[in-house]
């Protein structure tokens, strides 16, 4: 074995196996950690890995590896890498790949494949994983020859990060890993694509500026693109200059500080009532790096009926896809806004801002005082107390369900990349593994998992990964004894017929104990703060099971497909109870 293995490759081509080339390229791409699970078809790569400066985190299920790579990427802005064997190893990755695809997260997934001569023969553990993942990857490769590996890896990293980010899969046959060829890093550089450069159309810019400068009731809709293009500062500059309030999508949260006076909070199905009302009353919507998801718009026929629309988005396919717009500008959000900003006239929009303030007075969502404090423990209390204790500075990774919406409502994020959540696919089981990835990417950050009793059980075995790798995350399990969000829909729309939503859980404290992890259970409000503080003091993972009110409801709610302003509000008797208390 050559002495230069694991070091920077020499300038002249050298002989390497495909497996070595894989790691040479990953190291050159700046990869230091991969999340994975071995098996026969990827064994040559695993064997070669030992000669490279790579931390391998052994997961307990390949779905976990993809969510860890995803959490790593969302927390750091770098590409996350997951690795698995062929067949079941590869298919176990599909949910995580689809999650990353829906939320535009740059991950590279590497899978072993049966030998190239066996392809198509239904060989042992053969699955056509490029076929399976075609609709849920930004791009994928089947590599059958060692000499094709370096160009594929280099291009995969380029594609994952460029434009609208997303997942790329590289499937490598066993013989491509085992055979040798010349390795030349420079020669493997991605070829410039024949895709035309995006040229911002000056007529569109002029039209957008005219709409912005003449609008009376404009609103910025800030999406994930604000974070992905590092546009937070220019969005705030833009909003302050023009005095335009900002509504956030779920994935946009953190892109504009929650504490900024122009930040109105979250829009959409469980958004603030005043935000949705403001959208319906606006005369101009400025959509910044968002995609008018149906959970954000409600009924498209009645969506923002009086508003002209300007959509700035890096993915041209998103413009006009769901909502027709007056002006569409394709480009990196930060570049486009920096371009627009000098033409934005200083705004005078007191009347509009005052009006929205009045709308706020009419809502019971955000005010913790309006939650009934009747001796019962509510999830919103828990999340509020985690926010207070961490001074809003933690990276919070949520699962999917009611707790996810309460987190978005009651944890106020001031930093980009501080809320990590599966928005587009809504993948239960995401939180625990994604938090492991986030902690590995940002070891100095305080990372909290907020998960429901249902979703937590989907990827709970990753507690073993935490124990083996000595990962320090704090875990809040919001245990309401139900698949809560589905139960809520059954309560509202299926006459409380709770089909398959009551949920038996194990004793989570004992489960944690079995993994050698610290844990406690809390069911009274006064015990919440001390439990959070005790968990924070620990230098290792701590799990708190919060036994909360079982039939609690996320308010407000726009029923799926309903008009955005037709929100189901918290029943007033509850508010009166709280006011009485
Ligand atoms: C993998 C997966 N399966 C099913 C669903 C549908 N679903 C959405 S929310 C939810 C309930 C979540 O329950 P739990 O994890 O206990 O959280 P809670 O809503 O109670 O906070 C379900 C089943 C999903 N989003 N993901």
Coordinates of C-alpha atoms and ligand atoms in Angstrom, one line a residue:
X1 CA 0.0 0.0 0.0
X2 CA 1.4 3.4 -1.0
X3 CA 2.4 5.7 1.8
X4 CA 0.4 8.6 0.4
X5 CA -2.9 6.9 1.1
X6 CA -5.0 9.1 3.3
X7 CA -2.9 12.1 2.5
X8 CA -3.4 14.6 -0.2
X9 CA -3.1 12.7 -3.5
X10 CA 0.1 13.5 -5.5
X11 CA -0.2 15.6 -8.6
X12 CA 0.6 12.9 -11.1
X13 CA -1.9 10.0 -11.6
X14 CA -1.5 7.1 -9.1
X15 CA -3.0 3.7 -9.1
X16 CA -5.8 3.3 -6.6
X17 CA -8.7 1.0 -6.1
X18 CA -12.2 2.4 -6.6
X19 CA -12.7 2.1 -2.9
X20 CA -9.6 4.2 -2.2
X21 CA -10.7 6.7 -4.8
X22 CA -14.0 7.1 -3.1
X23 CA -12.3 8.1 0.2
X24 CA -9.6 10.2 -1.5
X25 CA -12.3 12.2 -3.1
X26 CA -14.5 12.5 0.0
X27 CA -11.5 13.7 2.0
X28 CA -10.7 16.2 -0.8
X29 CA -14.3 17.4 -0.6
X30 CA -13.7 18.3 3.0
X31 CA -15.7 15.3 4.5
X32 CA -14.6 14.4 8.0
X33 CA -17.6 12.3 9.1
X34 CA -19.8 9.8 7.5
X35 CA -22.9 8.2 8.9
X36 CA -23.4 4.6 7.8
X37 CA -24.0 0.9 8.1
X38 CA -21.9 -1.8 6.4
X39 CA -22.8 -4.9 4.4
X40 CA -21.4 -7.2 1.7
X41 CA -21.7 -4.9 -1.3
X42 CA -20.0 -2.0 0.4
X43 CA -17.3 -3.9 2.3
X44 CA -14.4 -3.0 0.0
X45 CA -15.2 0.7 0.7
X46 CA -15.4 0.1 4.4
X47 CA -12.1 -1.7 4.4
X48 CA -10.4 1.1 2.6
X49 CA -12.0 3.7 4.9
X50 CA -9.7 2.6 7.8
X51 CA -6.7 4.2 6.0
X52 CA -8.4 7.7 5.8
X53 CA -9.0 10.4 8.3
X54 CA -12.7 9.8 8.5
X55 CA -15.0 9.5 11.5
X56 CA -17.5 6.8 10.8
X57 CA -20.7 6.9 12.9
X58 CA -22.3 3.5 13.0
X59 CA -26.1 4.0 13.0
X60 CA -28.7 1.5 13.9
X61 CA -30.8 1.8 10.8
X62 CA -29.9 3.4 7.4
X63 CA -32.8 5.8 7.6
X64 CA -31.0 7.2 10.7
X65 CA -27.8 7.6 8.6
X66 CA -29.6 9.8 6.0
X67 CA -31.3 11.9 8.7
X68 CA -28.0 12.4 10.4
X69 CA -26.4 13.5 7.2
X70 CA -29.4 15.8 6.7
X71 CA -29.1 17.2 10.2
X72 CA -25.4 17.7 9.7
X73 CA -26.0 19.6 6.5
X74 CA -28.8 21.8 7.9
X75 CA -26.8 22.7 11.0
X76 CA -23.6 23.4 9.2
X77 CA -24.4 24.4 5.6
X78 CA -22.0 21.7 4.4
X79 CA -22.7 18.5 2.6
X80 CA -23.7 15.5 4.8
X81 CA -22.7 12.0 3.8
X82 CA -24.4 8.7 4.4
X83 CA -23.2 5.3 3.3
X84 CA -25.0 1.9 3.2
X85 CA -24.9 -1.5 1.5
X86 CA -27.0 -2.6 -1.5
X87 CA -30.6 -3.9 -1.4
X88 CA -32.2 -3.4 2.0
X89 CA -29.4 -1.0 3.2
X90 CA -30.1 1.2 0.2
X91 CA -33.9 1.0 0.4
X92 CA -33.8 1.9 4.1
X93 CA -32.3 5.2 3.0
X94 CA -35.2 6.2 0.8
X95 CA -37.3 8.1 3.5
X96 CA -34.3 10.1 4.5
X97 CA -33.4 10.9 0.8
X98 CA -37.0 12.0 0.1
X99 CA -36.9 14.1 3.3
X100 CA -33.8 15.9 2.1
X101 CA -35.2 16.3 -1.4
X102 CA -38.4 18.0 -0.2
X103 CA -36.5 20.4 2.1
X104 CA -33.6 21.1 -0.4
X105 CA -30.8 19.7 1.8
X106 CA -27.4 18.8 0.3
X107 CA -26.6 15.2 1.2
X108 CA -24.6 12.6 -0.7
X109 CA -25.6 9.0 -0.2
X110 CA -23.2 6.3 -1.2
X111 CA -24.5 2.7 -1.7
X112 CA -22.8 -0.5 -2.5
X113 CA -24.2 -2.4 -5.4
X114 CA -23.8 -6.1 -6.5
X115 CA -21.0 -6.8 -9.0
X116 CA -21.7 -5.3 -12.4
X117 CA -22.0 -8.8 -14.0
X118 CA -24.8 -9.6 -11.6
X119 CA -26.9 -6.5 -12.3
X120 CA -30.3 -7.4 -13.6
X121 CA -30.0 -11.0 -12.4
X122 CA -31.9 -10.5 -9.1
X123 CA -28.6 -11.2 -7.4
X124 CA -28.5 -11.4 -3.6
X125 CA -29.3 -8.0 -2.2
X126 CA -29.7 -6.4 -5.6
X127 CA -32.1 -3.5 -5.8
X128 CA -32.2 -1.0 -8.6
X129 CA -31.6 1.9 -6.2
X130 CA -31.0 4.5 -8.9
X131 CA -34.4 3.6 -10.3
X132 CA -36.0 3.6 -6.9
X133 CA -34.6 7.0 -5.9
X134 CA -34.9 8.7 -9.3
X135 CA -37.9 10.8 -8.2
X136 CA -36.4 11.7 -4.8
X137 CA -32.9 12.6 -5.7
X138 CA -31.6 15.7 -7.5
X139 CA -29.4 13.4 -9.4
X140 CA -28.0 9.8 -9.0
X141 CA -25.3 7.6 -10.5
X142 CA -24.7 4.0 -11.0
X143 CA -20.9 3.6 -11.2
X144 CA -19.7 0.3 -12.6
X145 CA -16.0 1.1 -13.3
X146 CA -13.3 2.4 -10.9
X147 CA -12.3 5.1 -13.4
X148 CA -15.8 6.7 -13.4
X149 CA -15.8 7.1 -9.6
X150 CA -13.9 10.3 -9.1
X151 CA -15.8 12.3 -11.7
X152 CA -19.1 11.0 -10.2
X153 CA -18.1 11.9 -6.6
X154 CA -16.9 15.3 -7.6
X155 CA -19.9 16.1 -9.7
X156 CA -22.2 14.7 -7.0
X157 CA -20.9 17.2 -4.5
X158 CA -21.2 20.0 -7.0
X159 CA -24.8 19.2 -7.8
X160 CA -25.8 18.6 -4.1
X161 CA -24.7 22.1 -3.2
X162 CA -25.4 24.2 -6.3
X163 CA -28.5 26.0 -7.2
X164 CA -31.4 24.6 -5.1
X165 CA -29.5 22.1 -2.9
X166 CA -30.7 18.5 -2.7
X167 CA -29.7 14.8 -2.3
X168 CA -27.5 12.9 -4.7
X169 CA -26.9 9.2 -4.6
X170 CA -23.9 7.3 -5.9
X171 CA -24.4 3.6 -6.3
X172 CA -21.1 1.8 -6.7
X173 CA -20.8 -1.8 -7.9
X174 CA -18.6 -4.1 -5.8
X175 CA -16.2 -4.7 -8.7
X176 CA -15.9 -0.9 -9.3
X177 CA -14.8 -0.6 -5.6
X178 CA -12.3 -3.5 -6.0
X179 CA -10.6 -2.8 -9.3
X180 CA -7.8 -0.3 -9.8
X181 CA -7.2 2.5 -12.2
X182 CA -5.2 5.8 -12.4
X183 CA -6.5 8.4 -10.0
X184 CA -6.2 12.0 -11.0
X185 CA -8.2 14.4 -8.8
X186 CA -7.8 17.4 -11.1
X187 CA -8.8 15.5 -14.3
X188 CA -12.0 14.5 -12.4
X189 CA -13.2 18.0 -11.9
X190 CA -16.8 18.5 -12.9
X191 CA -17.2 19.7 -16.5
X192 CA -19.0 23.0 -16.8
X193 CA -22.6 22.3 -17.5
X194 CA -24.2 23.3 -20.7
X195 CA -27.0 24.9 -18.6
X196 CA -27.5 28.6 -19.4
X197 CA -26.3 31.1 -16.9
X198 CA -29.2 32.8 -15.0
X199 CA -29.3 36.4 -16.2
X200 CA -31.6 38.6 -14.1
X201 CA -34.0 40.3 -16.4
X202 CA -33.8 44.1 -15.8
X203 CA -37.4 44.6 -16.9
X204 CA -38.5 42.2 -14.1
X205 CA -36.3 44.0 -11.6
X206 CA -37.9 47.4 -12.7
X207 CA -41.4 45.9 -12.4
X208 CA -40.7 44.4 -9.0
X209 CA -39.3 47.8 -7.7
X210 CA -42.3 49.6 -9.1
X211 CA -44.7 47.2 -7.2
X212 CA -42.6 47.4 -4.0
X213 CA -42.4 51.2 -4.0
X214 CA -46.1 51.8 -4.6
X215 CA -47.6 49.1 -2.4
X216 CA -49.7 50.2 0.6
X217 CA -50.0 46.8 2.3
X218 CA -46.9 44.7 1.3
X219 CA -45.8 41.6 3.1
X220 CA -42.6 39.6 2.8
X221 CA -43.0 35.8 2.9
X222 CA -39.6 34.5 4.0
X223 CA -38.8 30.9 3.3
X224 CA -36.0 28.3 3.6
X225 CA -34.2 30.1 0.8
X226 CA -33.4 33.0 3.2
X227 CA -31.3 30.5 5.2
X228 CA -29.9 28.6 2.3
X229 CA -28.6 31.7 0.5
X230 CA -27.3 33.3 3.7
X231 CA -29.7 36.2 3.0
X232 CA -30.8 37.0 6.5
X233 CA -29.0 40.4 6.7
X234 CA -30.2 41.7 3.3
X235 CA -33.8 40.6 4.0
X236 CA -33.8 42.5 7.3
X237 CA -32.1 45.6 5.5
X238 CA -34.8 45.3 2.8
X239 CA -37.7 45.1 5.3
X240 CA -36.4 47.9 7.5
X241 CA -35.7 50.2 4.5
X242 CA -39.2 49.7 3.0
X243 CA -41.0 49.2 6.4
X244 CA -42.4 45.9 5.2
X245 CA -43.5 43.2 7.8
X246 CA -42.2 39.7 7.4
X247 CA -44.1 36.4 7.7
X248 CA -42.1 33.2 8.1
X249 CA -42.7 29.7 6.6
X250 CA -41.9 26.8 9.0
X251 CA -38.5 26.2 7.3
X252 CA -37.8 29.9 7.1
X253 CA -37.9 30.2 10.9
X254 CA -34.6 31.6 12.2
X255 CA -33.9 33.2 8.8
X256 CA -35.1 36.5 10.3
X257 CA -34.8 37.0 14.1
X258 CA -38.0 36.2 15.9
X259 CA -37.3 39.2 18.1
X260 CA -37.2 41.6 15.2
X261 CA -40.2 44.0 15.4
X262 CA -41.0 43.5 11.7
X263 CA -41.1 39.7 12.1
X264 CA -44.7 38.7 12.5
X265 CA -44.2 35.0 13.0
X266 CA -45.3 31.9 11.2
X267 CA -47.9 31.8 8.4
X268 CA -50.0 28.9 7.2
X269 CA -52.0 26.0 8.7
X270 CA -50.8 26.6 12.3
X271 CA -49.5 30.1 11.8
X272 CA -50.5 33.1 13.7
X273 CA -54.0 34.3 12.9
X274 CA -52.9 37.8 12.3
X275 CA -50.2 36.7 9.8
X276 CA -52.8 34.8 7.8
X277 CA -55.2 37.7 7.9
X278 CA -52.5 40.1 6.9
X279 CA -51.7 37.8 3.9
X280 CA -55.3 37.9 2.9
X281 CA -55.4 41.7 3.2
X282 CA -52.1 42.4 1.6
X283 CA -51.8 44.3 -1.7
X284 CA -48.3 42.9 -2.4
X285 CA -46.7 39.6 -1.5
X286 CA -42.9 39.4 -1.8
X287 CA -42.1 35.7 -1.8
X288 CA -38.4 35.2 -0.9
X289 CA -37.1 31.7 -1.3
X290 CA -40.3 29.8 -0.6
X291 CA -42.5 27.6 -2.7
X292 CA -46.2 28.4 -1.8
X293 CA -46.7 24.9 -0.2
X294 CA -50.3 24.0 0.3
X295 CA -49.9 24.1 4.1
X296 CA -49.0 27.8 3.6
X297 CA -51.6 28.9 1.1
X298 CA -54.7 27.0 2.1
X299 CA -57.3 27.2 -0.7
X300 CA -55.5 28.6 -3.7
X301 CA -58.7 30.0 -5.1
X302 CA -59.1 32.5 -2.3
X303 CA -55.4 33.0 -1.4
X304 CA -54.3 36.6 -1.0
X305 CA -57.0 37.7 -3.5
X306 CA -56.0 41.4 -3.6
X307 CA -52.2 40.9 -3.7
X308 CA -49.8 41.3 -6.6
X309 CA -47.1 38.8 -6.3
X310 CA -43.3 39.0 -6.7
X311 CA -41.5 35.7 -6.4
X312 CA -37.7 35.5 -6.0
X313 CA -36.5 31.9 -6.1
X314 CA -33.5 30.0 -7.3
X315 CA -35.5 27.1 -8.7
X316 CA -37.3 28.3 -11.9
X317 CA -39.7 25.4 -11.6
X318 CA -41.2 26.8 -8.5
X319 CA -42.2 30.1 -10.0
X320 CA -45.8 30.1 -11.0
X321 CA -46.1 26.4 -10.0
X322 CA -48.8 26.8 -7.3
X323 CA -49.5 30.5 -7.3
X324 CA -49.5 32.7 -10.5
X325 CA -47.2 35.7 -9.9
X326 CA -46.9 39.1 -11.5
X327 CA -43.1 39.1 -11.4
X328 CA -40.8 36.1 -11.1
X329 CA -37.1 36.5 -10.6
X330 CA -34.9 33.5 -10.8
X331 CA -31.7 33.7 -8.8
X332 CA -29.8 33.4 -5.6
X333 CA -32.0 35.3 -3.1
X334 CA -29.1 37.3 -1.5
X335 CA -27.7 38.3 -4.9
X336 CA -31.1 39.4 -6.2
X337 CA -32.0 41.4 -3.0
X338 CA -28.6 43.1 -3.0
X339 CA -29.4 44.1 -6.6
X340 CA -32.8 45.3 -5.7
X341 CA -32.1 47.1 -2.5
X342 CA -30.6 50.4 -3.9
X343 CA -33.8 50.9 -5.9
X344 CA -36.1 50.4 -2.9
X345 CA -37.6 53.7 -1.7
X346 CA -37.7 54.2 2.1
X347 CA -41.1 53.2 3.2
X348 CA -43.8 54.9 5.3
X349 CA -46.2 52.2 6.2
X350 CA -47.3 53.1 9.6
X351 CA -51.0 52.6 8.9
X352 CA -50.4 49.0 7.7
X353 CA -48.1 48.2 10.6
X354 CA -50.6 49.6 13.1
X355 CA -53.4 47.7 11.5
X356 CA -51.4 44.4 11.9
X357 CA -50.7 45.3 15.5
X358 CA -54.4 45.6 16.0
X359 CA -54.9 42.2 14.5
X360 CA -52.4 40.8 16.9
X361 CA -54.4 42.0 19.8
X362 CA -57.1 39.7 18.6
X363 CA -55.2 36.5 18.8
X364 CA -54.5 34.0 21.6
X365 CA -51.8 31.9 20.0
X366 CA -48.5 33.3 21.2
X367 CA -49.4 34.5 24.7
X368 CA -48.4 31.8 27.1
X369 CA -50.7 33.5 29.6
X370 CA -53.6 32.3 27.5
X371 CA -52.7 28.7 28.0
X372 CA -54.8 27.1 30.7
X373 CA -52.6 26.7 33.8
X374 CA -54.9 24.4 35.6
X375 CA -52.4 22.0 37.2
X376 CA -52.1 20.1 34.0
X377 CA -48.9 20.0 32.0
X378 CA -49.1 21.3 28.5
X379 CA -46.6 20.8 25.7
X380 CA -46.5 24.5 25.0
X381 CA -45.4 25.1 28.6
X382 CA -42.5 22.7 28.1
X383 CA -41.4 24.3 24.9
X384 CA -41.7 27.8 26.4
X385 CA -39.6 26.7 29.4
X386 CA -36.9 25.2 27.1
X387 CA -36.8 28.4 25.2
X388 CA -36.4 30.5 28.4
X389 CA -33.8 28.2 29.8
X390 CA -31.7 28.1 26.7
X391 CA -32.3 31.8 26.1
X392 CA -33.4 30.9 22.6
X393 CA -29.8 29.9 21.7
X394 CA -30.2 26.2 21.3
X395 CA -30.3 24.3 18.0
X396 CA -33.7 22.6 18.3
X397 CA -34.4 19.5 16.1
X398 CA -38.1 18.6 16.1
X399 CA -40.0 15.6 14.9
X400 CA -43.4 15.8 13.2
X401 CA -46.7 16.4 14.8
X402 CA -48.3 18.7 17.3
X403 CA -45.1 19.3 19.2
X404 CA -43.5 20.4 16.0
X405 CA -46.1 23.2 15.6
X406 CA -45.9 24.2 19.3
X407 CA -42.1 24.4 18.9
X408 CA -42.6 26.7 16.0
X409 CA -45.0 28.8 18.0
X410 CA -43.3 29.0 21.4
X411 CA -39.6 28.7 20.8
X412 CA -38.5 32.0 19.4
X413 CA -35.5 31.5 17.0
X414 CA -33.2 34.4 16.4
X415 CA -30.5 32.5 14.5
X416 CA -30.5 30.8 11.1
X417 CA -30.0 27.1 11.2
X418 CA -31.3 26.9 14.8
X419 CA -34.5 25.1 13.9
X420 CA -34.1 21.8 12.1
X421 CA -37.3 20.1 11.1
X422 CA -38.8 18.0 8.4
X423 CA -41.2 20.5 6.7
X424 CA -41.9 19.2 3.2
X425 CA -42.1 15.5 3.8
X426 CA -43.1 15.7 7.4
X427 CA -41.1 12.6 8.4
X428 CA -41.7 11.2 11.8
X429 CA -38.6 9.7 13.2
X430 CA -36.5 12.5 11.9
X431 CA -35.6 14.3 15.1
X432 CA -33.3 12.0 17.0
X433 CA -31.0 11.1 14.2
X434 CA -31.0 14.6 12.7
X435 CA -30.0 15.9 16.1
X436 CA -27.1 13.5 16.2
X437 CA -26.0 14.9 12.8
X438 CA -26.4 18.5 14.0
X439 CA -24.4 17.9 17.1
X440 CA -21.6 16.2 15.2
X441 CA -21.5 19.2 12.8
X442 CA -21.7 21.8 15.6
X443 CA -20.1 20.2 18.7
X444 CA -20.2 23.4 20.7
X445 CA -23.9 24.0 20.1
X446 CA -26.5 23.0 22.7
X447 CA -28.8 20.6 20.7
X448 CA -32.3 19.8 21.8
X449 CA -34.6 17.1 20.4
X450 CA -38.3 17.9 20.7
X451 CA -40.2 14.7 19.7
X452 CA -43.6 13.1 20.2
X453 CA -44.0 9.7 21.8
X454 CA -44.9 8.3 18.4
X455 CA -42.1 9.7 16.2
X456 CA -39.5 9.1 18.9
X457 CA -40.3 5.4 18.8
X458 CA -39.7 5.3 15.1
X459 CA -35.9 5.9 15.4
X460 CA -35.4 5.3 19.1
X461 CA -32.7 2.7 18.4
X462 CA -30.4 5.5 17.5
X463 CA -30.0 6.0 21.3
X464 CA -27.4 3.3 20.9
X465 CA -25.6 5.4 18.4
X466 CA -25.6 8.2 20.9
X467 CA -24.2 5.9 23.6
X468 CA -21.6 4.4 21.4
X469 CA -20.4 7.7 20.0
X470 CA -20.8 9.6 23.2
X471 CA -23.0 12.3 21.7
X472 CA -24.4 15.0 23.9
X473 CA -28.0 16.0 23.0
X474 CA -30.9 16.8 25.2
X475 CA -34.1 15.0 24.4
X476 CA -37.6 16.2 25.3
X477 CA -40.2 13.5 24.6
X478 CA -43.6 15.1 24.6
X479 CA -45.6 12.1 25.6
X480 CA -49.4 12.7 25.2
X481 CA -50.3 9.0 24.8
X482 CA -51.5 9.6 21.3
X483 CA -50.4 10.1 17.7
X484 CA -51.4 13.6 18.7
X485 CA -51.7 15.5 15.4
X486 CA -53.7 12.7 13.8
X487 CA -55.8 12.5 16.9
X488 CA -56.4 16.3 16.5
X489 CA -57.7 15.8 13.0
X490 CA -59.9 12.9 14.2
X491 CA -61.2 15.3 16.9
X492 CA -62.1 18.0 14.4
X493 CA -63.0 16.1 11.3
X494 CA -63.9 12.5 12.2
X495 CA -66.2 13.0 15.2
X496 CA -63.6 12.0 17.8
X497 CA -63.4 8.5 16.4
X498 CA -59.8 7.8 17.5
X499 CA -58.9 5.0 15.0
X500 CA -55.4 3.8 15.7
X501 CA -54.1 6.9 17.5
X502 CA -54.0 5.9 21.2
X503 CA -50.4 4.9 21.6
X504 CA -48.8 2.6 24.2
X505 CA -45.3 3.5 24.9
X506 CA -42.5 1.9 26.8
X507 CA -41.2 3.4 30.0
X508 CA -38.8 5.8 28.3
X509 CA -36.8 6.3 31.5
X510 CA -36.1 2.6 31.6
X511 CA -35.3 2.5 27.9
X512 CA -32.8 5.3 28.4
X513 CA -31.3 3.4 31.4
X514 CA -30.9 0.3 29.2
X515 CA -28.7 2.4 26.9
X516 CA -26.8 3.8 29.9
X517 CA -28.3 7.3 29.3
X518 CA -29.6 9.7 32.0
X519 CA -33.4 10.2 32.0
X520 CA -36.2 11.4 34.1
X521 CA -40.0 11.8 33.7
X522 CA -41.9 15.0 34.5
X523 CA -45.7 15.5 34.8
X524 CA -46.0 18.8 36.8
X525 CA -45.3 22.3 35.6
X526 CA -43.1 23.2 38.6
X527 CA -40.8 20.3 37.8
X528 CA -40.2 21.3 34.2
X529 CA -37.6 24.0 34.8
X530 CA -35.5 22.1 37.2
X531 CA -35.5 19.0 34.9
X532 CA -34.4 21.1 32.0
X533 CA -31.6 22.7 34.1
X534 CA -30.4 19.3 35.3
X535 CA -30.3 18.0 31.8
X536 CA -28.4 21.1 30.6
X537 CA -25.8 20.7 33.4
X538 CA -25.0 17.2 32.3
X539 CA -22.1 16.8 29.8
X540 CA -23.8 13.9 28.2
X541 CA -27.2 13.0 26.7
X542 CA -30.2 13.5 29.0
X543 CA -33.7 12.4 28.2
X544 CA -36.8 14.0 29.7
X545 CA -40.1 12.4 29.2
X546 CA -42.8 15.1 29.7
X547 CA -46.1 13.5 30.4
X548 CA -48.4 16.1 29.0
X549 CA -52.1 16.7 28.6
X550 CA -53.4 13.9 26.4
X551 CA -56.1 15.7 24.3
X552 CA -54.5 19.1 23.8
X553 CA -55.0 20.9 20.5
X554 CA -52.8 23.1 18.3
X555 CA -54.5 26.4 17.7
X556 CA -55.2 28.1 15.4
X557 CA -55.7 25.8 12.5
X558 CA -56.6 26.2 8.9
X559 CA -58.2 22.9 7.9
X560 CA -56.5 21.4 4.9
X561 CA -57.6 23.1 1.7
X562 CA -59.7 25.7 3.5
X563 CA -59.5 29.5 3.0
X564 CA -56.4 30.9 4.8
X565 CA -58.5 33.3 6.9
X566 CA -61.0 30.5 7.9
X567 CA -59.0 29.5 10.9
X568 CA -60.3 27.3 13.8
X569 CA -59.5 29.4 16.8
X570 CA -58.9 28.4 20.4
X571 CA -62.4 28.2 22.0
X572 CA -62.9 31.3 24.1
X573 CA -64.0 29.5 27.3
X574 CA -60.4 28.2 27.5
X575 CA -59.1 31.7 27.2
X576 CA -61.5 33.0 29.8
X577 CA -60.3 30.2 32.2
X578 CA -56.8 31.3 31.7
X579 CA -57.7 34.9 32.3
X580 CA -59.5 33.9 35.5
X581 CA -56.5 32.0 36.7
Ligands
LIG1 C1 -43.4 8.4 8.9 C2 -44.7 9.0 9.1 N1 -45.8 8.3 9.3 C3 -47.0 8.8 9.5 C4 -47.1 10.2 9.6 C5 -48.5 10.9 9.8 N2 -48.4 11.6 11.1 C6 -48.3 13.0 11.1 S1 -48.2 13.6 12.6 C7 -48.5 12.1 13.3 C8 -48.6 11.9 14.8 C9 -47.4 12.2 15.5 O1 -47.5 11.7 16.8 P1 -46.4 11.9 17.9 O2 -45.1 11.6 17.3 O3 -46.8 11.3 19.1 O4 -46.4 13.5 18.0 P2 -47.6 14.5 18.5 O5 -48.4 14.9 17.3 O6 -48.4 13.8 19.5 O7 -46.9 15.7 19.0 C10 -48.6 11.1 12.3 C11 -48.9 9.7 12.5 C12 -45.9 10.9 9.4 N3 -45.9 12.3 9.3 N4 -44.7 10.3 9.2

